[in-house]
Coordinates of C-alpha atoms in Angstrom, one line a residue:
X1 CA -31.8 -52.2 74.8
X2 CA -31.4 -48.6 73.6
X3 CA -31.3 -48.2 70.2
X4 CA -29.3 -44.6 68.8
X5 CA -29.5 -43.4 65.1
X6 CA -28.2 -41.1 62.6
X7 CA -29.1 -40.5 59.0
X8 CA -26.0 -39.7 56.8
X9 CA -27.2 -39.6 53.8
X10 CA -25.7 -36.1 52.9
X11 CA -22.3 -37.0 54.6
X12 CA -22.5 -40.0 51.9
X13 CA -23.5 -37.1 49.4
X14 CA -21.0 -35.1 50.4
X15 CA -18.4 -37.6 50.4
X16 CA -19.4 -38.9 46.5
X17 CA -18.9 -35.8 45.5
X18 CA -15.7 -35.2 47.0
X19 CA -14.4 -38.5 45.4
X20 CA -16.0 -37.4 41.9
X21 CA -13.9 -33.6 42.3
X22 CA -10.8 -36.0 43.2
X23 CA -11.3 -38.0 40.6
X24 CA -11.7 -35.2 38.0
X25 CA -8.5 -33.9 39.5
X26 CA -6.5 -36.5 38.9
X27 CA -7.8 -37.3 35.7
X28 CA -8.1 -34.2 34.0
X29 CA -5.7 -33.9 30.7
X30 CA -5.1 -30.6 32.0
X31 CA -1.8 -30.8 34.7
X32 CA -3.3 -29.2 38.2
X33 CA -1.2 -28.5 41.3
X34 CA -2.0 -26.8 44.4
X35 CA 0.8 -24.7 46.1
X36 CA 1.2 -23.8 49.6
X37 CA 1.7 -20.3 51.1
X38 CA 5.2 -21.5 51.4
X39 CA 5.8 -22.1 47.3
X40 CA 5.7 -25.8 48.2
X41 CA 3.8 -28.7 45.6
X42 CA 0.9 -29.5 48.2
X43 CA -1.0 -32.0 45.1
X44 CA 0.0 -32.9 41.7
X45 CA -2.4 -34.9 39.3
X46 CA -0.6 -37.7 37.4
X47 CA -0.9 -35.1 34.0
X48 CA 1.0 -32.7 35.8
X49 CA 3.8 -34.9 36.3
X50 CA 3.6 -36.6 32.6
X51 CA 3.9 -33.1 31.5
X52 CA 6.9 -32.3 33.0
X53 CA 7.9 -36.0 32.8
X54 CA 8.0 -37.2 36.3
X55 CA 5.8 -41.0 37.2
X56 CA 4.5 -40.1 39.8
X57 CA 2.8 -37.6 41.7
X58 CA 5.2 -38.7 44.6
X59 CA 8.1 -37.4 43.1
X60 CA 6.8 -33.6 42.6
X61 CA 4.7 -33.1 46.4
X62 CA 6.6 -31.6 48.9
X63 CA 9.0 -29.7 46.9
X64 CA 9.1 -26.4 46.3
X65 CA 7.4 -25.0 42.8
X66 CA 10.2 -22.6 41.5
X67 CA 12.4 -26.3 41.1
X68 CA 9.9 -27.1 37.9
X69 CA 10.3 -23.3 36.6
X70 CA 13.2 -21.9 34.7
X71 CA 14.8 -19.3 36.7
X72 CA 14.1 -16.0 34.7
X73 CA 10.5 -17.0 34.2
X74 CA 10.6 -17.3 38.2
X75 CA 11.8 -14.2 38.7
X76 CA 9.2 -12.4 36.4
X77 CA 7.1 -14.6 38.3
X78 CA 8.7 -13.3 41.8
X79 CA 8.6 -9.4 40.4
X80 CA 5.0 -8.9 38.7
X81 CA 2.8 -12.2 38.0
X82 CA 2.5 -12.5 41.9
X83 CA 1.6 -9.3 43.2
X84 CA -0.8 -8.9 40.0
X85 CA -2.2 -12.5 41.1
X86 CA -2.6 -11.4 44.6
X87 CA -4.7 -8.4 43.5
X88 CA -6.5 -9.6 40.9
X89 CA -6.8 -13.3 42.1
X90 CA -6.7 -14.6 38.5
X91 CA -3.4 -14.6 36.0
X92 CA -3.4 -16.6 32.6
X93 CA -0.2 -16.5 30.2
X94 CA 2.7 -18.5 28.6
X95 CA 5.7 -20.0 31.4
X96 CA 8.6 -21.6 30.9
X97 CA 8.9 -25.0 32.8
X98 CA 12.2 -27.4 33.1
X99 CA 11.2 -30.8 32.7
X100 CA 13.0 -33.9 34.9
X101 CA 15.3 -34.4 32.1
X102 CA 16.3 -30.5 32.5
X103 CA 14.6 -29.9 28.8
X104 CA 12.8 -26.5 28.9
X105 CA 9.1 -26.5 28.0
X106 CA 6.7 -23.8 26.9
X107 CA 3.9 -23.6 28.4
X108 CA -0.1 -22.2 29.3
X109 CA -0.4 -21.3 32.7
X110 CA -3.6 -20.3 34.5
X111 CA -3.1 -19.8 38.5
X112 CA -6.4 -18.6 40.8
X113 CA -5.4 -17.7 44.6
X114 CA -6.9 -19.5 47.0
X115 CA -7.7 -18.9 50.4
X116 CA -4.8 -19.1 53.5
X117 CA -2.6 -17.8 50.5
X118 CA -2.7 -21.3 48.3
X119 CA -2.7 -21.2 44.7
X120 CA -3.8 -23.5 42.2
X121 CA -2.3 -24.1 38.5
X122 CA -3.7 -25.4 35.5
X123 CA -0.9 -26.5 33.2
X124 CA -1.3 -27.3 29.3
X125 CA 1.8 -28.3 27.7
X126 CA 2.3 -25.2 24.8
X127 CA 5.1 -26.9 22.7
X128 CA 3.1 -27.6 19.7
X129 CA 1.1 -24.0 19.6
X130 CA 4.9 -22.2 19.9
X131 CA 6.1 -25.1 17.1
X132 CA 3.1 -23.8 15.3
X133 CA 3.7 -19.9 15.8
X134 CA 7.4 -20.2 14.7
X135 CA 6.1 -21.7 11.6
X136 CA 3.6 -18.9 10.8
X137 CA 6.3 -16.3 12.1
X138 CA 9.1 -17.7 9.7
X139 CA 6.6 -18.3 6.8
X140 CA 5.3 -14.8 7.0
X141 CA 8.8 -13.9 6.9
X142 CA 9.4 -15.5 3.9
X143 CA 6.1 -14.2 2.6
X144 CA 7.6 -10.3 3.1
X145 CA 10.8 -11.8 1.9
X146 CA 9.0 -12.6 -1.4
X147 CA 6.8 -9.3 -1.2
X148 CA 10.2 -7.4 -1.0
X149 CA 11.6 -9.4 -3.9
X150 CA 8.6 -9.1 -6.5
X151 CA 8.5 -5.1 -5.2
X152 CA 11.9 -5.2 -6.4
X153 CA 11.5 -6.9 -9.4
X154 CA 8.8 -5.1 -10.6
X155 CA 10.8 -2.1 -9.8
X156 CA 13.7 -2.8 -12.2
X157 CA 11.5 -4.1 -14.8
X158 CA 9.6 -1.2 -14.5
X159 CA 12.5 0.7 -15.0
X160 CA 14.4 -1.6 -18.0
X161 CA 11.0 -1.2 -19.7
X162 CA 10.1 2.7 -19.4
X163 CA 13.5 4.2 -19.9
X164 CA 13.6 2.5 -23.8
X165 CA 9.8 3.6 -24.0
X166 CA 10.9 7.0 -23.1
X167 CA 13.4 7.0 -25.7
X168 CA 11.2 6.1 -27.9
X169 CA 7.3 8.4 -27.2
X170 CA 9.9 11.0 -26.7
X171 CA 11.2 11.2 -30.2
X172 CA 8.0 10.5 -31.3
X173 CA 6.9 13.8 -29.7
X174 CA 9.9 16.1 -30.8
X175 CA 8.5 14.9 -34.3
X176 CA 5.3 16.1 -33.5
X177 CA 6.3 19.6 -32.7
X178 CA 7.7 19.8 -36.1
X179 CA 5.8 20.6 -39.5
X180 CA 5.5 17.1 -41.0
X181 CA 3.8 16.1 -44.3
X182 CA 0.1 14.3 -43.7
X183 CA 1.2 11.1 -44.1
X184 CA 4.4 11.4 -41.8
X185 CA 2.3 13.1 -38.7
X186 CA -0.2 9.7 -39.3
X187 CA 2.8 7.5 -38.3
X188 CA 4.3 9.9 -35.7
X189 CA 0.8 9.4 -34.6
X190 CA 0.3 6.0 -34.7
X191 CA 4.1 5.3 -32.8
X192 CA 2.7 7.5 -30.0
X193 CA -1.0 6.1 -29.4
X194 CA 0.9 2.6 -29.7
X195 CA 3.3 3.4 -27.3
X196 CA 1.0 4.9 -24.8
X197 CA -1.2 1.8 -25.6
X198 CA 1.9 0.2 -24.5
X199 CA 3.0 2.2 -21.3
X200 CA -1.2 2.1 -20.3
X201 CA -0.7 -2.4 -20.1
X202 CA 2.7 -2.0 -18.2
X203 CA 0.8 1.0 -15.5
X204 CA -1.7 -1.6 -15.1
X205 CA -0.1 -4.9 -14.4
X206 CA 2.2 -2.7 -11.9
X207 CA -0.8 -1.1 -10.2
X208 CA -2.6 -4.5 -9.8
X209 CA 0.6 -6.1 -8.4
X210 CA 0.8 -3.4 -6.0
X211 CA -2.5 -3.6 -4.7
X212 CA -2.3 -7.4 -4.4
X213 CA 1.2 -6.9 -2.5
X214 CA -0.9 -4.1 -0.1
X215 CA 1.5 -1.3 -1.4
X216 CA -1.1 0.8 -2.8
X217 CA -1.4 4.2 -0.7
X218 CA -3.7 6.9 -1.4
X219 CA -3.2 10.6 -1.1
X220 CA -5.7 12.8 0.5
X221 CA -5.2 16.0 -1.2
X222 CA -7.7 18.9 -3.0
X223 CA -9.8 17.5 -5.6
X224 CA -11.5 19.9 -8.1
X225 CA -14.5 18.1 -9.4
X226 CA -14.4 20.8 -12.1
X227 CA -10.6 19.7 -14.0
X228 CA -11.1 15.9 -12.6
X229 CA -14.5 15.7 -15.3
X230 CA -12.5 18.2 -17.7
X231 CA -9.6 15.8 -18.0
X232 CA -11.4 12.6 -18.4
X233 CA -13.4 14.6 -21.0
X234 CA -10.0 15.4 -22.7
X235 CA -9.2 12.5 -22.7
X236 CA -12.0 10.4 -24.2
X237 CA -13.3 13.0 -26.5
X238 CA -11.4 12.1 -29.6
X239 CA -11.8 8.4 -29.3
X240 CA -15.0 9.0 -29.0
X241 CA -16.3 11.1 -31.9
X242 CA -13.9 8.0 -33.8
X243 CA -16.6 5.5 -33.1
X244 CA -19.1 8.3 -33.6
X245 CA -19.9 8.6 -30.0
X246 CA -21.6 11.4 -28.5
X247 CA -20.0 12.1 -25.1
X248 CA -21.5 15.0 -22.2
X249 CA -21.1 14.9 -18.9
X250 CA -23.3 16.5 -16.2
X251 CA -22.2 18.1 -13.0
X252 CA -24.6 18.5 -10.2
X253 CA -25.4 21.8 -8.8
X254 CA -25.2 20.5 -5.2
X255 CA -21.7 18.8 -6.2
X256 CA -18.6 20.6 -3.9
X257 CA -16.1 22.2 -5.9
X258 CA -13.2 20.9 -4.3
X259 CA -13.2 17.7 -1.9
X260 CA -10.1 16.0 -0.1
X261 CA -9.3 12.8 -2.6
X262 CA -6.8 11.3 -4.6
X263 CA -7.1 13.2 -7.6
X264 CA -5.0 10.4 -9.7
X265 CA -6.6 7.4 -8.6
X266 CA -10.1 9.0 -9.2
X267 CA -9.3 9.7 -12.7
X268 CA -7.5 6.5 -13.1
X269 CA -11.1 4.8 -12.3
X270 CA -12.9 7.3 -14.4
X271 CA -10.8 7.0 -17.3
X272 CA -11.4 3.2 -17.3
X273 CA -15.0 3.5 -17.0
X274 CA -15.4 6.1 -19.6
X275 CA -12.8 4.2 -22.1
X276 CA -14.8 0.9 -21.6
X277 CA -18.2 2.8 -22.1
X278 CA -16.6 4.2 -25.7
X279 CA -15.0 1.0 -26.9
X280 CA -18.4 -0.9 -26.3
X281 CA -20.8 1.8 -28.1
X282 CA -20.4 2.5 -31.8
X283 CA -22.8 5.7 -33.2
X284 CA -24.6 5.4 -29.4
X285 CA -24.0 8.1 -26.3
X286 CA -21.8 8.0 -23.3
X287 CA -22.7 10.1 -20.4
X288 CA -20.2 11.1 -17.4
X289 CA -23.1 12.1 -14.0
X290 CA -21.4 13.5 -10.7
X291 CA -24.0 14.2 -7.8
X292 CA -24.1 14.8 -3.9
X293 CA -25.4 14.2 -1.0
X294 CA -24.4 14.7 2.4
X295 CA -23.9 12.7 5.6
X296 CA -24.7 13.8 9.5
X297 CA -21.0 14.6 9.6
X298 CA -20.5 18.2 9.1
X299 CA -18.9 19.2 5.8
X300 CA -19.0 15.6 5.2
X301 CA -20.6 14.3 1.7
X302 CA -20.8 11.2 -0.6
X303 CA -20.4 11.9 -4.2
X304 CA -21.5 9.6 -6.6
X305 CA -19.9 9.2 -10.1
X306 CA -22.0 7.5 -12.8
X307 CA -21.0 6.5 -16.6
X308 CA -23.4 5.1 -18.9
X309 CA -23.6 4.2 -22.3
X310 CA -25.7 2.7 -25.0
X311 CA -23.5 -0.1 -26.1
X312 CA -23.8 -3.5 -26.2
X313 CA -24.4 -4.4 -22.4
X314 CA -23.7 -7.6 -20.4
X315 CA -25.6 -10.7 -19.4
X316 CA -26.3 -10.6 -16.0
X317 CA -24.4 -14.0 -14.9
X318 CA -21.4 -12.2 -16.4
X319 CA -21.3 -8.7 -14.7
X320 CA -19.2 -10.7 -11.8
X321 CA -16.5 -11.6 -14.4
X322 CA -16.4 -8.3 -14.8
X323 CA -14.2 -7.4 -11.7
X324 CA -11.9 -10.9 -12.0
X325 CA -8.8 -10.1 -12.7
X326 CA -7.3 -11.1 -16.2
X327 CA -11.2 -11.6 -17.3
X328 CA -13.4 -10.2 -19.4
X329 CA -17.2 -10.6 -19.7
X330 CA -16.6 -12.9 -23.2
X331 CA -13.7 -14.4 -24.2
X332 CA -14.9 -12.9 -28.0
X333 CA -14.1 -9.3 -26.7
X334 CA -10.3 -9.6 -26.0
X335 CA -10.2 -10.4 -29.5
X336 CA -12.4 -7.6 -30.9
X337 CA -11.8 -5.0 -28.3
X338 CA -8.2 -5.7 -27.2
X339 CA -7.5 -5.2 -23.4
X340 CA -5.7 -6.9 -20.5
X341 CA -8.8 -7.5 -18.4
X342 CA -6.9 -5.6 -15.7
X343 CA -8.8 -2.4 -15.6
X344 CA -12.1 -3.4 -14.0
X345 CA -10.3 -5.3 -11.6
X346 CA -7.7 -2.4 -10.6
X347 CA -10.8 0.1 -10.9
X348 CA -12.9 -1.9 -8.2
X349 CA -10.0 -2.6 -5.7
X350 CA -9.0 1.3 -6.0
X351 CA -13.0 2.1 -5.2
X352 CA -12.8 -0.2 -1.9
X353 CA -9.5 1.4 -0.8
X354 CA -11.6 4.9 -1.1
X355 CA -14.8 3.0 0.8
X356 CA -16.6 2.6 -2.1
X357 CA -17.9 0.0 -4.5
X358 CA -18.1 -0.2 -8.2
X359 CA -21.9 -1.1 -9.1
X360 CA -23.2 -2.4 -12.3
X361 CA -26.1 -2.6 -14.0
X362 CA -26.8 -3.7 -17.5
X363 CA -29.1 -5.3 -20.2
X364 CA -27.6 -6.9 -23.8
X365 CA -28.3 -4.3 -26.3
X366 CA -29.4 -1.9 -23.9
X367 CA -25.9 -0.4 -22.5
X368 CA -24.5 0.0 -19.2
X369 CA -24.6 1.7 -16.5
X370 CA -21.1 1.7 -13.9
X371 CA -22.2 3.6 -10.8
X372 CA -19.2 4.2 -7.5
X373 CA -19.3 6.7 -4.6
X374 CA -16.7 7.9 -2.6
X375 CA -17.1 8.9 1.3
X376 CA -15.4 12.8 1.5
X377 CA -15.2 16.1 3.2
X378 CA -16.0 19.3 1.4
X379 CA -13.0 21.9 0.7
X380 CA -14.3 25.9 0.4
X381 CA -12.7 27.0 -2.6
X382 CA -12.8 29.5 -5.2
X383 CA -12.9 29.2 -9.1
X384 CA -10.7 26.5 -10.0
X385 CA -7.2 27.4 -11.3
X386 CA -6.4 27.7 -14.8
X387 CA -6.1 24.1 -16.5
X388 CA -2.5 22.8 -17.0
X389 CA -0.8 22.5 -20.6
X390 CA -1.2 18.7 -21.7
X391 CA -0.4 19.1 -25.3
X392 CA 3.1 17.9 -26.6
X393 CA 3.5 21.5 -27.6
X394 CA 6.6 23.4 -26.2
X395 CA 6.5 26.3 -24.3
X396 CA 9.4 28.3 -26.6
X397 CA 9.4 30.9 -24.1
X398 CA 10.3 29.4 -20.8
X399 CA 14.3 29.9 -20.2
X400 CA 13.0 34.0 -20.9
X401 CA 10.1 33.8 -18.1
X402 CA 12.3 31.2 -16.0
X403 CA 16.2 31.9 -15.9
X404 CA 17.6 28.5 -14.8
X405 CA 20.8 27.0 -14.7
X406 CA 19.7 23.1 -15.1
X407 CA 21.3 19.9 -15.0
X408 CA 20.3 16.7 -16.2
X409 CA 22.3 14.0 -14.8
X410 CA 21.1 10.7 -17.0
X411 CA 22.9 7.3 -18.0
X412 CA 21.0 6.7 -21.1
X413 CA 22.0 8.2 -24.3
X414 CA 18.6 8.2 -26.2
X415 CA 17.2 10.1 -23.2
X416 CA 20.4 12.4 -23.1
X417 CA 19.3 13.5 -26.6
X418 CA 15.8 13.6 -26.1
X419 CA 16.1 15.4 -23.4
X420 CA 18.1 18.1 -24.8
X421 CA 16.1 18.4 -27.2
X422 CA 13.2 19.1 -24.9
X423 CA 15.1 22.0 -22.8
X424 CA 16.4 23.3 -26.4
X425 CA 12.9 23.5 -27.4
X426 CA 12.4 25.6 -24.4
X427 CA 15.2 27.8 -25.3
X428 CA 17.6 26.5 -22.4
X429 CA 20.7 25.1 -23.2
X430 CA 21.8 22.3 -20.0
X431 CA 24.5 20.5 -18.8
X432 CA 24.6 16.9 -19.4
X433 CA 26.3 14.2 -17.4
X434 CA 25.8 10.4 -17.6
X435 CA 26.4 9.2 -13.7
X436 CA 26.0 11.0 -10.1
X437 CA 29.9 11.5 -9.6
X438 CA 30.1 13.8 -12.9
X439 CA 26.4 15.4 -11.3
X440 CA 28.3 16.0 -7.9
X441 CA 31.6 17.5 -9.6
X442 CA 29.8 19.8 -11.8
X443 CA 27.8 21.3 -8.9
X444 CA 30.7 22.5 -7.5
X445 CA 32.3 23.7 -10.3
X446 CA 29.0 25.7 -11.8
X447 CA 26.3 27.4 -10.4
X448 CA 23.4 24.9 -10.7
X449 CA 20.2 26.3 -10.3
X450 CA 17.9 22.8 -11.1
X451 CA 19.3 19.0 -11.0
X452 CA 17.1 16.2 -13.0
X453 CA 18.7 13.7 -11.3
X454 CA 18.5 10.2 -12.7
X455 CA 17.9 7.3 -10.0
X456 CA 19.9 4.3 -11.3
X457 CA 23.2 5.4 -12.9
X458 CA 26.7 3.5 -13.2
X459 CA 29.8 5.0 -10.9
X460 CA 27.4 6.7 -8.7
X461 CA 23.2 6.5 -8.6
X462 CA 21.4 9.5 -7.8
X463 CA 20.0 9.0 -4.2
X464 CA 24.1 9.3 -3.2
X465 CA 24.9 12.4 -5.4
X466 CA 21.8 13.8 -4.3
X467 CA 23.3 13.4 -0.2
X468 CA 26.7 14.7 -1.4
X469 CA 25.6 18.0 -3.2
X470 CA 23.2 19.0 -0.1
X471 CA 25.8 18.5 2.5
X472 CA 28.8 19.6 0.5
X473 CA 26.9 23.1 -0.8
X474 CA 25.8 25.9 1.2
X475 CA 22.9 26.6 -1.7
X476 CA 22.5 23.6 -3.1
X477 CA 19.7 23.1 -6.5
X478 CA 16.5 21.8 -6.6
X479 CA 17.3 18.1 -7.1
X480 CA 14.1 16.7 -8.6
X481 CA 14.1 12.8 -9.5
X482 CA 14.2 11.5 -13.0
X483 CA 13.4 7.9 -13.1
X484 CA 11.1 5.1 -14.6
X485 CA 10.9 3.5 -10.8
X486 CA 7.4 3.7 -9.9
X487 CA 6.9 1.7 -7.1
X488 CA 5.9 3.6 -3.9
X489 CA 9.4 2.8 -2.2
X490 CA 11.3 4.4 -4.9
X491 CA 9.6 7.7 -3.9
X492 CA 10.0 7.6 -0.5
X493 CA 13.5 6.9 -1.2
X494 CA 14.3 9.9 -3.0
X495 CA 12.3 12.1 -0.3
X496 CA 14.8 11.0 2.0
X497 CA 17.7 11.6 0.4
X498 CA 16.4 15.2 -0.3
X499 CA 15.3 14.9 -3.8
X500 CA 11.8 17.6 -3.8
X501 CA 10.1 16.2 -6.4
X502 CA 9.4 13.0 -8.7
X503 CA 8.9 13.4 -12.7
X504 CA 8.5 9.3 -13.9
X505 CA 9.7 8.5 -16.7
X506 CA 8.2 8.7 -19.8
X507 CA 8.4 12.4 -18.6
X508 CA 5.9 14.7 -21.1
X509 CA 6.6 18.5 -21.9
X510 CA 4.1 19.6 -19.2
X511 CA 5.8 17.3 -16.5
X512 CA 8.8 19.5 -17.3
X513 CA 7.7 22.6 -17.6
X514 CA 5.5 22.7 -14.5
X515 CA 8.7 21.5 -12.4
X516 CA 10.7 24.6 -13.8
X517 CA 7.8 26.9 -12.9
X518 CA 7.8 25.3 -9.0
X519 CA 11.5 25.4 -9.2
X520 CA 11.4 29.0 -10.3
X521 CA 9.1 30.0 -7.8
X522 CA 10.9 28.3 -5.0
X523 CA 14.3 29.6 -5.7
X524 CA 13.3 33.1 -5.7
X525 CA 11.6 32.5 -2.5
X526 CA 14.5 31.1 -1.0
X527 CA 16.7 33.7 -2.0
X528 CA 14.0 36.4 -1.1
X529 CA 14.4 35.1 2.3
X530 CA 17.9 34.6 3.1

């Protein structure tokens, strides 16, 4: 007898493995399918067919692969998945199935070539991820929707606020140009440091809601370090010396003169500082420090602004309150002090936007110290220009340096009279109309040199008068917009209706007369070179 033998083990191997791969196959959640080189279901797995709703595998193999697609995805399919698959052997992305009851059904396709020109799919059913999307793509809607609406809303209560407030600081500062008895310039006083106390709450809960709603742009313009310290000085030095405060400031000698910044913003957060520093401190001293240094970039620097003071500090587990909006370090000081709790808050978001952080340190008793830097490049400059008027006092001389024709087109009758008292103060005498169609007419009756051009008036606002006077004019006026509208819309509004500059309202003297002096300037350039 002649015995013959064979081991088999790895056949056996081979084979349990083969049956484990099939197995995993056909029980994967995932659906799997294997085309031919003809397009034609070679193998389904039974999640395959649940997803597209067949019972059995038996129902899908042997048909052809485009019968489960919807026909435009196909033909995408067709045009560039399959010549990008056959390149690239790999393609992943969202397809559009028809299920057996003809339903369409999103879903996530992965397909890998195989050799002889087969493919296999991996199929996850995407319904509930799309479901999902929609949601987030109709709630963000609705979140834009309501970012539009509170833009809006601030917008007109911005401007139902200021234009009364103007009425009222602006008589209060046609008073104070006039000789007035002691006692009388001590309330004229007192109306304006209440209103601006006023108009200072409103800016802030606007500028904070504009942050929040990421409205908040920053220019990048010259900033002389020289009249940014100079005007915060200005500013503070008379509160100061009230709660007998001695206040210096020290520029570095390394400090740039000029350096690309929002000049605005970088007050606004040095104003707060240095008002917080002097309402804290009574007989102590508050000191303003600017220094440099610079960076590997060339021409780059980082300047640091410090304010300190002596005052009465903060407990350490209290200096994070600081920045909360609506907060303040003890609920005693809103009391004492006054304050919306907005300015720290507003202050530190405006130091981020500039790449910067607002840093505290602080003892009880001992004072403060508020220390930010800001990331910039250093402008060459020479001396800084001559400081701008801020006073309330009136230039009486500008209609003799500046010969204008002007126009102020404005709805309100308090700011009709206040403003023609302002231009009558200057020596001009100025056509008045109260809506943009009177504004229009009496462009084309008169030679208008200068248009303050009110935004929201009856009959006709200003951004349409302002279209229909530069198209209907050959040498049309300076339109510059009057208006209480400071939301960052509003400006690029009146840009694009051709409006070439922005006075908000309430406007001061020196908002005024530096507009005449551009608009001087410009006209007699623009006639120079016609």
């Amino acid at each position: 007898v002649n015995l013959y033998g064979e081991d088999i083990t790895h056949i056996e191997n081979v084979m349990a493995q083969l049956n484990e791969l099939n197995n995993a196959m056909k029980l994967s959640a995932d659906g799997i399918a294997i085309i031919d080189n003809q397009g034609v279901l070679e193998y389904v797995n039974d999640s395959f067919c649940q997803i597209l709703g067949y019972k059995h595998p038996i129902q899908l193999q042997g048909n052809l692969w485009r019968q489960v697609c919807e026909k435009s995805w196909f033909q995408k399919y067709s045009d560039k998945i399959a010549p990008r698959l056959r390149l690239e052997h790999v393609w992943r992305g969202e397809a559009l199935a028809i299920r057996n009851d003809g339903i369409k059904l999103d879903t996530y396709l992965t397909m890998t070539s195989l050799p002889k020109g087969k493919t296999i799919c991996y199929l996850r059913d995407n319904t509930r991820l799309k479901e999902f999307q929609d949601q987030l793509i109709i709630e963000r809607e609705k979140a834009l929707d309501a970012t539009k609406a509170k833009s809006q809303f601030l917008a007109t209560m911005s401007h139902e606020i200021r234009t009364p407030l103007n009425g009222v600081l602006g008589m209060a500062q046609l008073m104070s140009a006039e000789e007035l008895k002691p006692v009388h310039r001590e309330y004229v006083n007192t109306i304006l440091h209440s209103g601006e106390s006023l108009l200072a709450i409103i800016k802030e809960i606007l500028d904070f809601s504009k942050i929040e709603a990421g409205m908040m742009e920053l220019e990048q313009t010259r900033v002389s370090v020289k009249q940014l310290i100079n005007n915060t000085m200005n500013l503070a030095t008379h509160r100061a010396s009230v709660l007998n405060n001695t206040l210096t400031s020290i520029n570095g000698s390394e400090v740039p003169k000029y350096f690309v910044g929002d000049t605005g913003r970088l007050g606004q957060i040095l104003n707060n500082l240095v008002s917080n520093a002097i309402k804290f401190t009574n007989g102590g001293k508050v000191d303003i420090k600017v220094s440099s240094r610079p960076t590997d970039v060339d021409r780059e620097c980082v300047i640091t602004f410090t304010v300190s003071d002596t005052g009465i500090g903060i407990e350490q587990n209290r200096i994070n309150d600081l920045f909360e909006p609506f907060t303040q370090a003890d609920s005693s000081t809103t009391r004492k002090f006054g304050g919306t709790g907005l300015g720290l808050a507003i202050s530190q978001k405006l130091a981020r936007l500039m790449g910067g952080e607002i840093v505290v340190s602080s003892e009880p008793g001992q004072g403060s110290v508020f220390t930010f830097d800001v990331t910039t490049i250093e402008i060459p400059g020479d001396d800084d220009e001559q400081d701008v008027n801020h006073s309330n006092i009136f230039d009486t001389e500008m209609a003799m340096k500046h010969p204008l024709n002007i126009l102020v087109a404005e709805d309100n009758f308090i700011n009709q009279k206040f403003a023609q008292q302002v231009f009558q103060h200057m020596g001009y005498s100025i056509r008045l109309v109260e809506n943009g169609k009177e504004a229009v007419d009496a462009c084309i009756e008169n030679h208008i040199d200068l248009i303050f051009m009110d935004v929201h008036m009856p009959v006709m606002d200003g951004i349409e008068a302002t279209q229909l006077i530069l198209e209907k004019l050959e040498d049309p006026p300076i339109i510059v917009a009057l208006t209480a509208n400071v939301i960052s819309e509003s400006r690029a509004e009146c840009e694009a209706a051709g409006m070439q500059d922005f006075v908000q309202k309430p406007f001061k003297p020196y908002d005024i007369e530096r507009v005449i002096r551009w608009a001087s300037r410009t006209r007699a350039d623009r006639h120079r070179w016609s």
